Amino acid sequence: MFYAGYGYHGSNFEQTYRCYPASFFDKPHLEGGDKVIMPPSALDRLASLHIEYPMLFELHNDATQRISHCGVLEFVAEEGMIIMPYWMMQNMLLQEGDTVRVKNTTLPKGTYVKLQPHTTDFLDISNPKAILEKTLRNFSCLTTGDSIMVAYNNKQYYIDIVETKPASAVSIIETDCEVDFAPPLDYKEPENPQQPSVPASEATAEDENAKVEDELKFRPFTGSGKRLDGKASKLQATEVPSASRSSPSDSNKRVNQETLAPASSGASNSTRQKSGKLVFGSSANNNKEPQKASVKDDESPKKDEPKFQAFSGKSYSLKR
């Protein structure tokens, strides 16, 4: 290997050049792929060798022991100079004017590639798979440990090559390659929200406040309805106090007690009559006169009351 006279030796191509970024020569299209521009003398040497196509090269930075791989776009650079994408120089820790050793190589076709974006912004693209496929068409090979750059919508996305199969460096020209994605470097697992523990005193205070709020809330249809005919509604009938329910039973007891006296006079005439109950028709004919007199005596002081009073404390016969 001879750098000063740009000489070549052996059956393989191996040469040392000074590297410069593509922006120095107004060739920004190089940034979208992994191809470099070499001098015409390199083409003369490669043409004389029996090498396999496409032409692939191995790049060495002897100062940092970094290795990468690339393809070649054209042979129009100045002698002793190689033009590289800036992202490739960053991978190899090269500065403008640093020396890089270039050697021709042969790589197997890749079957599997695992990629890892630097940021989650790449996953926010509407169709990242299509963008990645379009970008990788400008690449000749991939090397494990490198970081490639994907340009889309005036923004640059960097993606790490985490793994390649069947070797650490593979060719992706005219091959079917399975692509897998690892979580982005800045990706964070969503944390489950933990409910803070509330002291017992605060919990009881919150319960009391909740009860007060429930009492102050508006409750529709809490009033009572009334019928147009003046009768009590069903709701009013069910809300009758228990004391009023017991009053009919007391009046019935009084009626039964008062009926014991007139009913006892006819107990000897009929064995069917029972004390404490109203009897109609069986002994009413035997005691017509006393009953009429008793009725007149009872009705005389109560002229203003209605004539019909059912169960008003006396027993009456159905035949008068």
PDB file of C-alpha atoms in Angstrom:
ATOM      1  CA  MET A   1       0.000   0.000   0.000  1.00  0.00           C
ATOM      2  CA  PHE A   2       1.413   3.342  -1.063  1.00  0.00           C
ATOM      3  CA  TYR A   3      -0.268   6.648  -0.270  1.00  0.00           C
ATOM      4  CA  ALA A   4       2.276   9.169  -1.626  1.00  0.00           C
ATOM      5  CA  GLY A   5       2.472   7.787  -5.164  1.00  0.00           C
ATOM      6  CA  TYR A   6      -1.072   6.374  -5.160  1.00  0.00           C
ATOM      7  CA  GLY A   7       0.416   2.976  -5.978  1.00  0.00           C
ATOM      8  CA  TYR A   8      -1.280  -0.396  -5.689  1.00  0.00           C
ATOM      9  CA  HIS A   9       0.077  -3.828  -5.016  1.00  0.00           C
ATOM     10  CA  GLY A  10      -1.181  -7.363  -4.723  1.00  0.00           C
ATOM     11  CA  SER A  11      -4.359  -8.864  -6.127  1.00  0.00           C
ATOM     12  CA  ASN A  12      -6.686  -6.911  -3.863  1.00  0.00           C
ATOM     13  CA  PHE A  13      -7.561  -3.274  -3.813  1.00  0.00           C
ATOM     14  CA  GLU A  14      -6.377  -1.444  -0.697  1.00  0.00           C
ATOM     15  CA  GLN A  15      -5.659   2.262  -0.490  1.00  0.00           C
ATOM     16  CA  THR A  16      -5.520   5.099   2.044  1.00  0.00           C
ATOM     17  CA  TYR A  17      -7.335   8.367   1.365  1.00  0.00           C
ATOM     18  CA  ARG A  18      -8.125  11.602   3.100  1.00  0.00           C
ATOM     19  CA  CYS A  19     -11.862  11.828   3.755  1.00  0.00           C
ATOM     20  CA  TYR A  20     -14.140  14.833   3.342  1.00  0.00           C
ATOM     21  CA  PRO A  21     -17.897  15.209   3.753  1.00  0.00           C
ATOM     22  CA  ALA A  22     -20.227  15.523   0.797  1.00  0.00           C
ATOM     23  CA  SER A  23     -21.210  19.059   1.737  1.00  0.00           C
ATOM     24  CA  PHE A  24     -17.705  20.249   0.843  1.00  0.00           C
ATOM     25  CA  PHE A  25     -18.283  19.380  -2.830  1.00  0.00           C
ATOM     26  CA  ASP A  26     -21.973  20.280  -3.147  1.00  0.00           C
ATOM     27  CA  LYS A  27     -23.135  16.665  -3.314  1.00  0.00           C
ATOM     28  CA  PRO A  28     -25.921  16.489  -0.705  1.00  0.00           C
ATOM     29  CA  HIS A  29     -27.515  13.457  -2.358  1.00  0.00           C
ATOM     30  CA  LEU A  30     -24.784  11.289  -0.814  1.00  0.00           C
ATOM     31  CA  GLU A  31     -26.307  11.773   2.631  1.00  0.00           C
ATOM     32  CA  GLY A  32     -29.282   9.602   1.699  1.00  0.00           C
ATOM     33  CA  GLY A  33     -27.233   6.423   1.223  1.00  0.00           C
ATOM     34  CA  ASP A  34     -23.964   4.640   2.025  1.00  0.00           C
ATOM     35  CA  LYS A  35     -22.064   5.224  -1.199  1.00  0.00           C
ATOM     36  CA  VAL A  36     -18.804   7.148  -1.534  1.00  0.00           C
ATOM     37  CA  ILE A  37     -17.012   8.923  -4.384  1.00  0.00           C
ATOM     38  CA  MET A  38     -13.501   7.731  -5.182  1.00  0.00           C
ATOM     39  CA  PRO A  39     -10.776   9.033  -7.566  1.00  0.00           C
ATOM     40  CA  PRO A  40     -10.432   7.736 -11.172  1.00  0.00           C
ATOM     41  CA  SER A  41      -7.207   5.875 -10.343  1.00  0.00           C
ATOM     42  CA  ALA A  42      -9.203   3.549  -8.097  1.00  0.00           C
ATOM     43  CA  LEU A  43     -11.416   2.587 -11.032  1.00  0.00           C
ATOM     44  CA  ASP A  44      -8.337   1.741 -13.155  1.00  0.00           C
ATOM     45  CA  ARG A  45      -7.024  -0.570 -10.453  1.00  0.00           C
ATOM     46  CA  LEU A  46     -10.370  -2.239  -9.803  1.00  0.00           C
ATOM     47  CA  ALA A  47     -10.903  -2.841 -13.521  1.00  0.00           C
ATOM     48  CA  SER A  48      -7.635  -4.778 -13.697  1.00  0.00           C
ATOM     49  CA  LEU A  49      -8.698  -7.053 -10.819  1.00  0.00           C
ATOM     50  CA  HIS A  50     -11.170  -9.877 -10.993  1.00  0.00           C
ATOM     51  CA  ILE A  51     -13.577  -8.612  -8.324  1.00  0.00           C
ATOM     52  CA  GLU A  52     -17.193  -9.415  -7.755  1.00  0.00           C
ATOM     53  CA  TYR A  53     -19.919  -6.930  -8.460  1.00  0.00           C
ATOM     54  CA  PRO A  54     -21.464  -4.911  -6.969  1.00  0.00           C
ATOM     55  CA  MET A  55     -18.305  -3.291  -5.619  1.00  0.00           C
ATOM     56  CA  LEU A  56     -18.271  -3.251  -1.832  1.00  0.00           C
ATOM     57  CA  PHE A  57     -15.559  -1.792   0.371  1.00  0.00           C
ATOM     58  CA  GLU A  58     -14.403  -2.095   3.956  1.00  0.00           C
ATOM     59  CA  LEU A  59     -13.464   1.164   5.702  1.00  0.00           C
ATOM     60  CA  HIS A  60     -10.932   1.251   8.569  1.00  0.00           C
ATOM     61  CA  ASN A  61     -10.099   4.047  10.977  1.00  0.00           C
ATOM     62  CA  ASP A  62      -6.804   2.846  12.389  1.00  0.00           C
ATOM     63  CA  ALA A  63      -6.765   5.581  15.030  1.00  0.00           C
ATOM     64  CA  THR A  64     -10.001   4.458  16.694  1.00  0.00           C
ATOM     65  CA  GLN A  65     -10.226   0.867  15.400  1.00  0.00           C
ATOM     66  CA  ARG A  66     -13.627   1.522  13.883  1.00  0.00           C
ATOM     67  CA  ILE A  67     -14.759  -0.520  10.878  1.00  0.00           C
ATOM     68  CA  SER A  68     -17.649   0.037   8.493  1.00  0.00           C
ATOM     69  CA  HIS A  69     -18.700  -0.893   4.963  1.00  0.00           C
ATOM     70  CA  CYS A  70     -19.890   1.061   1.941  1.00  0.00           C
ATOM     71  CA  GLY A  71     -20.508   1.029  -1.793  1.00  0.00           C
ATOM     72  CA  VAL A  72     -19.239   3.351  -4.503  1.00  0.00           C
ATOM     73  CA  LEU A  73     -21.326   5.811  -6.514  1.00  0.00           C
ATOM     74  CA  GLU A  74     -18.782   7.208  -8.986  1.00  0.00           C
ATOM     75  CA  PHE A  75     -15.069   7.827  -9.536  1.00  0.00           C
ATOM     76  CA  VAL A  76     -14.762  11.600  -9.982  1.00  0.00           C
ATOM     77  CA  ALA A  77     -13.025  12.704  -6.767  1.00  0.00           C
ATOM     78  CA  GLU A  78      -9.579  14.275  -6.745  1.00  0.00           C
ATOM     79  CA  GLU A  79      -6.632  11.937  -6.394  1.00  0.00           C
ATOM     80  CA  GLY A  80      -5.848  10.969  -2.833  1.00  0.00           C
ATOM     81  CA  MET A  81      -9.308  12.049  -1.666  1.00  0.00           C
ATOM     82  CA  ILE A  82     -12.561  10.221  -0.870  1.00  0.00           C
ATOM     83  CA  ILE A  83     -15.941  11.889  -0.413  1.00  0.00           C
ATOM     84  CA  MET A  84     -18.158  10.281   2.232  1.00  0.00           C
ATOM     85  CA  PRO A  85     -21.582  10.925   3.768  1.00  0.00           C
ATOM     86  CA  TYR A  86     -21.258  12.911   6.964  1.00  0.00           C
ATOM     87  CA  TRP A  87     -23.198  10.367   9.034  1.00  0.00           C
ATOM     88  CA  MET A  88     -20.678   7.702   7.946  1.00  0.00           C
ATOM     89  CA  MET A  89     -17.798   9.886   9.108  1.00  0.00           C
ATOM     90  CA  GLN A  90     -19.567  10.254  12.457  1.00  0.00           C
ATOM     91  CA  ASN A  91     -19.869   6.463  12.787  1.00  0.00           C
ATOM     92  CA  MET A  92     -16.141   6.056  12.224  1.00  0.00           C
ATOM     93  CA  LEU A  93     -15.214   9.065  14.378  1.00  0.00           C
ATOM     94  CA  LEU A  94     -13.543  10.803  11.441  1.00  0.00           C
ATOM     95  CA  GLN A  95     -12.923  14.514  10.993  1.00  0.00           C
ATOM     96  CA  GLU A  96     -12.385  16.436   7.758  1.00  0.00           C
ATOM     97  CA  GLY A  97      -8.983  15.525   6.339  1.00  0.00           C
ATOM     98  CA  ASP A  98      -8.451  12.395   8.476  1.00  0.00           C
ATOM     99  CA  THR A  99      -7.048   9.319   6.747  1.00  0.00           C
ATOM    100  CA  VAL A 100      -9.189   6.247   6.124  1.00  0.00           C
ATOM    101  CA  ARG A 101      -8.100   2.911   4.718  1.00  0.00           C
ATOM    102  CA  VAL A 102     -10.292   1.478   1.953  1.00  0.00           C
ATOM    103  CA  LYS A 103     -10.264  -2.200   0.993  1.00  0.00           C
ATOM    104  CA  ASN A 104     -12.464  -4.152  -1.391  1.00  0.00           C
ATOM    105  CA  THR A 105     -14.509  -6.980   0.172  1.00  0.00           C
ATOM    106  CA  THR A 106     -17.311  -9.452  -0.446  1.00  0.00           C
ATOM    107  CA  LEU A 107     -20.349  -9.646   1.849  1.00  0.00           C
ATOM    108  CA  PRO A 108     -23.111 -12.265   2.082  1.00  0.00           C
ATOM    109  CA  LYS A 109     -26.682 -11.326   1.316  1.00  0.00           C
ATOM    110  CA  GLY A 110     -28.617 -10.378   4.396  1.00  0.00           C
ATOM    111  CA  THR A 111     -31.625 -12.350   5.607  1.00  0.00           C
ATOM    112  CA  TYR A 112     -32.402 -10.531   8.865  1.00  0.00           C
ATOM    113  CA  VAL A 113     -31.854  -6.999  10.159  1.00  0.00           C
ATOM    114  CA  LYS A 114     -32.874  -5.540  13.518  1.00  0.00           C
ATOM    115  CA  LEU A 115     -33.191  -1.764  13.722  1.00  0.00           C
ATOM    116  CA  GLN A 116     -33.578   0.606  16.662  1.00  0.00           C
ATOM    117  CA  PRO A 117     -34.609   4.243  16.150  1.00  0.00           C
ATOM    118  CA  HIS A 118     -32.993   6.850  18.369  1.00  0.00           C
ATOM    119  CA  THR A 119     -36.259   8.647  19.095  1.00  0.00           C
ATOM    120  CA  THR A 120     -39.954   7.799  19.095  1.00  0.00           C
ATOM    121  CA  ASP A 121     -40.550  10.509  16.489  1.00  0.00           C
ATOM    122  CA  PHE A 122     -39.727   7.986  13.770  1.00  0.00           C
ATOM    123  CA  LEU A 123     -42.691   5.852  14.836  1.00  0.00           C
ATOM    124  CA  ASP A 124     -44.986   8.879  14.524  1.00  0.00           C
ATOM    125  CA  ILE A 125     -44.493   8.902  10.744  1.00  0.00           C
ATOM    126  CA  SER A 126     -47.680   7.910   8.950  1.00  0.00           C
ATOM    127  CA  ASN A 127     -45.975   5.008   7.105  1.00  0.00           C
ATOM    128  CA  PRO A 128     -42.455   4.363   8.501  1.00  0.00           C
ATOM    129  CA  LYS A 129     -42.140   1.052   6.659  1.00  0.00           C
ATOM    130  CA  ALA A 130     -42.505   2.697   3.243  1.00  0.00           C
ATOM    131  CA  ILE A 131     -40.041   5.463   4.165  1.00  0.00           C
ATOM    132  CA  LEU A 132     -37.498   2.911   5.383  1.00  0.00           C
ATOM    133  CA  GLU A 133     -37.834   0.769   2.253  1.00  0.00           C
ATOM    134  CA  LYS A 134     -37.325   3.804   0.040  1.00  0.00           C
ATOM    135  CA  THR A 135     -34.245   4.876   2.005  1.00  0.00           C
ATOM    136  CA  LEU A 136     -32.616   1.431   2.044  1.00  0.00           C
ATOM    137  CA  ARG A 137     -32.758   1.309  -1.752  1.00  0.00           C
ATOM    138  CA  ASN A 138     -29.850   3.758  -1.693  1.00  0.00           C
ATOM    139  CA  PHE A 139     -27.820   1.460   0.582  1.00  0.00           C
ATOM    140  CA  SER A 140     -25.505  -1.317  -0.525  1.00  0.00           C
ATOM    141  CA  CYS A 141     -24.743  -2.931   2.823  1.00  0.00           C
ATOM    142  CA  LEU A 142     -25.416  -2.722   6.557  1.00  0.00           C
ATOM    143  CA  THR A 143     -22.950  -3.195   9.414  1.00  0.00           C
ATOM    144  CA  THR A 144     -23.827  -4.100  12.992  1.00  0.00           C
ATOM    145  CA  GLY A 145     -23.094  -1.172  15.287  1.00  0.00           C
ATOM    146  CA  ASP A 146     -23.535   1.548  12.663  1.00  0.00           C
ATOM    147  CA  SER A 147     -26.150   4.303  12.793  1.00  0.00           C
ATOM    148  CA  ILE A 148     -27.769   5.171   9.488  1.00  0.00           C
ATOM    149  CA  MET A 149     -29.646   8.373   8.740  1.00  0.00           C
ATOM    150  CA  VAL A 150     -33.157   8.490   7.251  1.00  0.00           C
ATOM    151  CA  ALA A 151     -34.235  11.860   5.868  1.00  0.00           C
ATOM    152  CA  TYR A 152     -37.956  12.565   5.672  1.00  0.00           C
ATOM    153  CA  ASN A 153     -40.008  15.760   5.571  1.00  0.00           C
ATOM    154  CA  ASN A 154     -37.003  18.032   6.185  1.00  0.00           C
ATOM    155  CA  LYS A 155     -36.056  16.046   9.270  1.00  0.00           C
ATOM    156  CA  GLN A 156     -33.288  13.551   9.964  1.00  0.00           C
ATOM    157  CA  TYR A 157     -33.938  10.313  11.848  1.00  0.00           C
ATOM    158  CA  TYR A 158     -31.045   8.181  13.077  1.00  0.00           C
ATOM    159  CA  ILE A 159     -31.436   4.420  13.349  1.00  0.00           C
ATOM    160  CA  ASP A 160     -28.998   1.932  14.907  1.00  0.00           C
ATOM    161  CA  ILE A 161     -28.188  -1.376  13.240  1.00  0.00           C
ATOM    162  CA  VAL A 162     -28.579  -3.689  16.240  1.00  0.00           C
ATOM    163  CA  GLU A 163     -28.197  -7.065  14.532  1.00  0.00           C
ATOM    164  CA  THR A 164     -27.629  -8.521  11.066  1.00  0.00           C
ATOM    165  CA  LYS A 165     -27.727 -12.088   9.807  1.00  0.00           C
ATOM    166  CA  PRO A 166     -25.983 -14.225   8.625  1.00  0.00           C
ATOM    167  CA  ALA A 167     -22.929 -12.042   9.409  1.00  0.00           C
ATOM    168  CA  SER A 168     -22.057  -8.830  11.211  1.00  0.00           C
ATOM    169  CA  ALA A 169     -22.011  -7.055   7.835  1.00  0.00           C
ATOM    170  CA  VAL A 170     -24.386  -8.018   5.010  1.00  0.00           C
ATOM    171  CA  SER A 171     -25.268  -6.908   1.515  1.00  0.00           C
ATOM    172  CA  ILE A 172     -28.881  -5.775   0.932  1.00  0.00           C
ATOM    173  CA  ILE A 173     -28.746  -5.504  -2.860  1.00  0.00           C
ATOM    174  CA  GLU A 174     -31.427  -7.610  -4.575  1.00  0.00           C
ATOM    175  CA  THR A 175     -32.279  -9.673  -1.530  1.00  0.00           C
ATOM    176  CA  ASP A 176     -35.338 -10.421   0.579  1.00  0.00           C
ATOM    177  CA  CYS A 177     -34.480  -9.323   4.092  1.00  0.00           C
ATOM    178  CA  GLU A 178     -36.611  -9.576   7.198  1.00  0.00           C
ATOM    179  CA  VAL A 179     -36.643  -6.338   9.183  1.00  0.00           C
ATOM    180  CA  ASP A 180     -37.430  -6.131  12.889  1.00  0.00           C
ATOM    181  CA  PHE A 181     -37.659  -3.074  15.146  1.00  0.00           C
ATOM    182  CA  ALA A 182     -36.453  -2.679  18.704  1.00  0.00           C
ATOM    183  CA  PRO A 183     -38.013  -0.061  21.042  1.00  0.00           C
ATOM    184  CA  PRO A 184     -36.573   3.440  20.492  1.00  0.00           C
ATOM    185  CA  LEU A 185     -33.745   4.562  22.735  1.00  0.00           C
ATOM    186  CA  ASP A 186     -35.902   7.204  24.431  1.00  0.00           C
ATOM    187  CA  TYR A 187     -38.921   4.939  24.822  1.00  0.00           C
ATOM    188  CA  LYS A 188     -40.309   4.614  28.334  1.00  0.00           C
ATOM    189  CA  GLU A 189     -42.825   2.089  29.551  1.00  0.00           C
ATOM    190  CA  PRO A 190     -46.080   3.729  30.664  1.00  0.00           C
ATOM    191  CA  GLU A 191     -46.270   3.794  34.439  1.00  0.00           C
ATOM    192  CA  ASN A 192     -49.392   2.575  36.181  1.00  0.00           C
ATOM    193  CA  PRO A 193     -50.883   5.429  38.207  1.00  0.00           C
ATOM    194  CA  GLN A 194     -50.763   4.630  41.930  1.00  0.00           C
ATOM    195  CA  GLN A 195     -53.656   5.865  43.988  1.00  0.00           C
ATOM    196  CA  PRO A 196     -52.376   7.696  47.071  1.00  0.00           C
ATOM    197  CA  SER A 197     -53.469   6.273  50.414  1.00  0.00           C
ATOM    198  CA  VAL A 198     -55.996   8.535  52.161  1.00  0.00           C
ATOM    199  CA  PRO A 199     -55.948   8.721  55.993  1.00  0.00           C
ATOM    200  CA  ALA A 200     -59.031   7.521  57.840  1.00  0.00           C
ATOM    201  CA  SER A 201     -59.882  11.003  59.141  1.00  0.00           C
ATOM    202  CA  GLU A 202     -59.790  12.481  55.660  1.00  0.00           C
ATOM    203  CA  ALA A 203     -61.818   9.578  54.297  1.00  0.00           C
ATOM    204  CA  THR A 204     -64.599  10.141  56.853  1.00  0.00           C
ATOM    205  CA  ALA A 205     -64.568  13.886  56.139  1.00  0.00           C
ATOM    206  CA  GLU A 206     -64.902  13.187  52.416  1.00  0.00           C
ATOM    207  CA  ASP A 207     -67.807  10.807  53.079  1.00  0.00           C
ATOM    208  CA  GLU A 208     -69.599  13.464  55.144  1.00  0.00           C
ATOM    209  CA  ASN A 209     -69.040  16.063  52.447  1.00  0.00           C
ATOM    210  CA  ALA A 210     -70.383  13.654  49.864  1.00  0.00           C
ATOM    211  CA  LYS A 211     -73.520  13.108  51.964  1.00  0.00           C
ATOM    212  CA  VAL A 212     -74.067  16.848  52.352  1.00  0.00           C
ATOM    213  CA  GLU A 213     -73.642  17.315  48.615  1.00  0.00           C
ATOM    214  CA  ASP A 214     -76.164  14.559  47.944  1.00  0.00           C
ATOM    215  CA  GLU A 215     -78.671  16.245  50.256  1.00  0.00           C
ATOM    216  CA  LEU A 216     -78.188  19.599  48.573  1.00  0.00           C
ATOM    217  CA  LYS A 217     -78.595  18.183  45.098  1.00  0.00           C
ATOM    218  CA  PHE A 218     -81.792  18.891  43.202  1.00  0.00           C
ATOM    219  CA  ARG A 219     -84.258  16.011  43.399  1.00  0.00           C
ATOM    220  CA  PRO A 220     -87.071  16.205  40.900  1.00  0.00           C
ATOM    221  CA  PHE A 221     -90.609  14.928  41.564  1.00  0.00           C
ATOM    222  CA  THR A 222     -90.339  14.935  45.349  1.00  0.00           C
ATOM    223  CA  GLY A 223     -93.780  16.563  45.971  1.00  0.00           C
ATOM    224  CA  SER A 224     -97.177  14.925  46.252  1.00  0.00           C
ATOM    225  CA  GLY A 225     -99.825  14.868  43.571  1.00  0.00           C
ATOM    226  CA  LYS A 226    -103.559  15.519  43.975  1.00  0.00           C
ATOM    227  CA  ARG A 227    -106.479  14.158  42.048  1.00  0.00           C
ATOM    228  CA  LEU A 228    -108.960  16.436  40.279  1.00  0.00           C
ATOM    229  CA  ASP A 229    -111.952  14.629  41.820  1.00  0.00           C
ATOM    230  CA  GLY A 230    -110.770  15.357  45.372  1.00  0.00           C
ATOM    231  CA  LYS A 231    -110.033  11.765  46.283  1.00  0.00           C
ATOM    232  CA  ALA A 232    -106.760  10.781  47.900  1.00  0.00           C
ATOM    233  CA  SER A 233    -104.042   9.591  45.542  1.00  0.00           C
ATOM    234  CA  LYS A 234    -102.327   6.234  45.896  1.00  0.00           C
ATOM    235  CA  LEU A 235     -99.204   7.826  47.361  1.00  0.00           C
ATOM    236  CA  GLN A 236    -101.240   9.625  50.028  1.00  0.00           C
ATOM    237  CA  ALA A 237    -103.092   6.420  50.855  1.00  0.00           C
ATOM    238  CA  THR A 238     -99.834   4.557  51.439  1.00  0.00           C
ATOM    239  CA  GLU A 239     -98.478   7.335  53.668  1.00  0.00           C
ATOM    240  CA  VAL A 240    -101.241   7.128  56.250  1.00  0.00           C
ATOM    241  CA  PRO A 241     -99.775   7.069  59.814  1.00  0.00           C
ATOM    242  CA  SER A 242     -99.893   3.892  61.819  1.00  0.00           C
ATOM    243  CA  ALA A 243    -102.004   5.561  64.501  1.00  0.00           C
ATOM    244  CA  SER A 244    -104.803   6.273  62.032  1.00  0.00           C
ATOM    245  CA  ARG A 245    -104.680   2.652  60.882  1.00  0.00           C
ATOM    246  CA  SER A 246    -105.406   1.439  64.420  1.00  0.00           C
ATOM    247  CA  SER A 247    -108.485   3.677  64.875  1.00  0.00           C
ATOM    248  CA  PRO A 248    -110.917   1.495  62.867  1.00  0.00           C
ATOM    249  CA  SER A 249    -110.025  -1.516  64.963  1.00  0.00           C
ATOM    250  CA  ASP A 250    -110.761   0.443  68.159  1.00  0.00           C
ATOM    251  CA  SER A 251    -114.158   1.524  66.862  1.00  0.00           C
ATOM    252  CA  ASN A 252    -114.927  -2.069  65.869  1.00  0.00           C
ATOM    253  CA  LYS A 253    -114.077  -3.170  69.402  1.00  0.00           C
ATOM    254  CA  ARG A 254    -116.452  -0.582  70.850  1.00  0.00           C
ATOM    255  CA  VAL A 255    -119.229  -1.662  68.495  1.00  0.00           C
ATOM    256  CA  ASN A 256    -118.748  -5.281  69.497  1.00  0.00           C
ATOM    257  CA  GLN A 257    -118.809  -4.418  73.186  1.00  0.00           C
ATOM    258  CA  GLU A 258    -122.031  -2.405  72.872  1.00  0.00           C
ATOM    259  CA  THR A 259    -123.744  -5.114  70.872  1.00  0.00           C
ATOM    260  CA  LEU A 260    -123.178  -7.669  73.593  1.00  0.00           C
ATOM    261  CA  ALA A 261    -126.062  -6.346  75.713  1.00  0.00           C
ATOM    262  CA  PRO A 262    -128.941  -6.569  73.201  1.00  0.00           C
ATOM    263  CA  ALA A 263    -127.570  -9.780  71.772  1.00  0.00           C
ATOM    264  CA  SER A 264    -127.481 -11.487  75.196  1.00  0.00           C
ATOM    265  CA  SER A 265    -131.296 -11.233  75.571  1.00  0.00           C
ATOM    266  CA  GLY A 266    -131.811 -13.577  72.664  1.00  0.00           C
ATOM    267  CA  ALA A 267    -129.113 -16.052  73.609  1.00  0.00           C
ATOM    268  CA  SER A 268    -131.646 -18.414  75.234  1.00  0.00           C
ATOM    269  CA  ASN A 269    -133.889 -18.461  72.157  1.00  0.00           C
ATOM    270  CA  SER A 270    -131.199 -19.603  69.718  1.00  0.00           C
ATOM    271  CA  THR A 271    -127.980 -21.525  70.276  1.00  0.00           C
ATOM    272  CA  ARG A 272    -126.535 -20.204  66.985  1.00  0.00           C
ATOM    273  CA  GLN A 273    -126.107 -16.692  68.308  1.00  0.00           C
ATOM    274  CA  LYS A 274    -122.654 -15.908  69.617  1.00  0.00           C
ATOM    275  CA  SER A 275    -121.765 -13.125  71.988  1.00  0.00           C
ATOM    276  CA  GLY A 276    -119.638 -10.251  70.731  1.00  0.00           C
ATOM    277  CA  LYS A 277    -120.844 -10.441  67.086  1.00  0.00           C
ATOM    278  CA  LEU A 278    -123.561  -8.790  65.049  1.00  0.00           C
ATOM    279  CA  VAL A 279    -126.455 -11.083  64.177  1.00  0.00           C
ATOM    280  CA  PHE A 280    -128.951 -10.177  61.459  1.00  0.00           C
ATOM    281  CA  GLY A 281    -132.372 -11.840  60.938  1.00  0.00           C
ATOM    282  CA  SER A 282    -132.330 -14.778  63.395  1.00  0.00           C
ATOM    283  CA  SER A 283    -133.703 -13.098  66.544  1.00  0.00           C
ATOM    284  CA  ALA A 284    -134.726  -9.761  65.135  1.00  0.00           C
ATOM    285  CA  ASN A 285    -138.489 -10.689  64.958  1.00  0.00           C
ATOM    286  CA  ASN A 286    -138.688 -11.667  68.633  1.00  0.00           C
ATOM    287  CA  ASN A 287    -137.477  -8.284  69.790  1.00  0.00           C
ATOM    288  CA  LYS A 288    -139.136  -5.893  67.364  1.00  0.00           C
ATOM    289  CA  GLU A 289    -140.624  -3.539  69.898  1.00  0.00           C
ATOM    290  CA  PRO A 290    -137.600  -3.088  72.160  1.00  0.00           C
ATOM    291  CA  GLN A 291    -135.390  -2.503  69.162  1.00  0.00           C
ATOM    292  CA  LYS A 292    -137.731   0.122  67.729  1.00  0.00           C
ATOM    293  CA  ALA A 293    -137.937   1.884  71.039  1.00  0.00           C
ATOM    294  CA  SER A 294    -134.222   1.813  71.455  1.00  0.00           C
ATOM    295  CA  VAL A 295    -133.795   3.203  68.001  1.00  0.00           C
ATOM    296  CA  LYS A 296    -136.171   6.077  68.717  1.00  0.00           C
ATOM    297  CA  ASP A 297    -134.470   6.792  72.001  1.00  0.00           C
ATOM    298  CA  ASP A 298    -131.091   6.861  70.358  1.00  0.00           C
ATOM    299  CA  GLU A 299    -132.136   8.912  67.368  1.00  0.00           C
ATOM    300  CA  SER A 300    -134.047  11.607  69.309  1.00  0.00           C
ATOM    301  CA  PRO A 301    -131.068  13.539  70.626  1.00  0.00           C
ATOM    302  CA  LYS A 302    -129.212  13.228  67.303  1.00  0.00           C
ATOM    303  CA  LYS A 303    -131.524  14.810  64.745  1.00  0.00           C
ATOM    304  CA  ASP A 304    -128.792  16.739  62.962  1.00  0.00           C
ATOM    305  CA  GLU A 305    -126.699  13.634  62.184  1.00  0.00           C
ATOM    306  CA  PRO A 306    -127.266  11.644  58.962  1.00  0.00           C
ATOM    307  CA  LYS A 307    -129.824   8.896  59.201  1.00  0.00           C
ATOM    308  CA  PHE A 308    -127.620   6.149  57.838  1.00  0.00           C
ATOM    309  CA  GLN A 309    -124.757   5.287  60.193  1.00  0.00           C
ATOM    310  CA  ALA A 310    -123.310   1.865  59.651  1.00  0.00           C
ATOM    311  CA  PHE A 311    -121.748   0.199  62.690  1.00  0.00           C
ATOM    312  CA  SER A 312    -122.482   3.194  64.927  1.00  0.00           C
ATOM    313  CA  GLY A 313    -122.496   1.070  68.086  1.00  0.00           C
ATOM    314  CA  LYS A 314    -125.953  -0.705  67.852  1.00  0.00           C
ATOM    315  CA  SER A 315    -127.168  -3.816  66.139  1.00  0.00           C
ATOM    316  CA  TYR A 316    -130.006  -3.450  63.652  1.00  0.00           C
ATOM    317  CA  SER A 317    -132.314  -5.950  62.064  1.00  0.00           C
ATOM    318  CA  LEU A 318    -132.690  -6.104  58.314  1.00  0.00           C
ATOM    319  CA  LYS A 319    -136.519  -6.425  58.754  1.00  0.00           C
ATOM    320  CA  ARG A 320    -138.264  -3.369  60.163  1.00  0.00           C
TER     321      ARG A 320
END
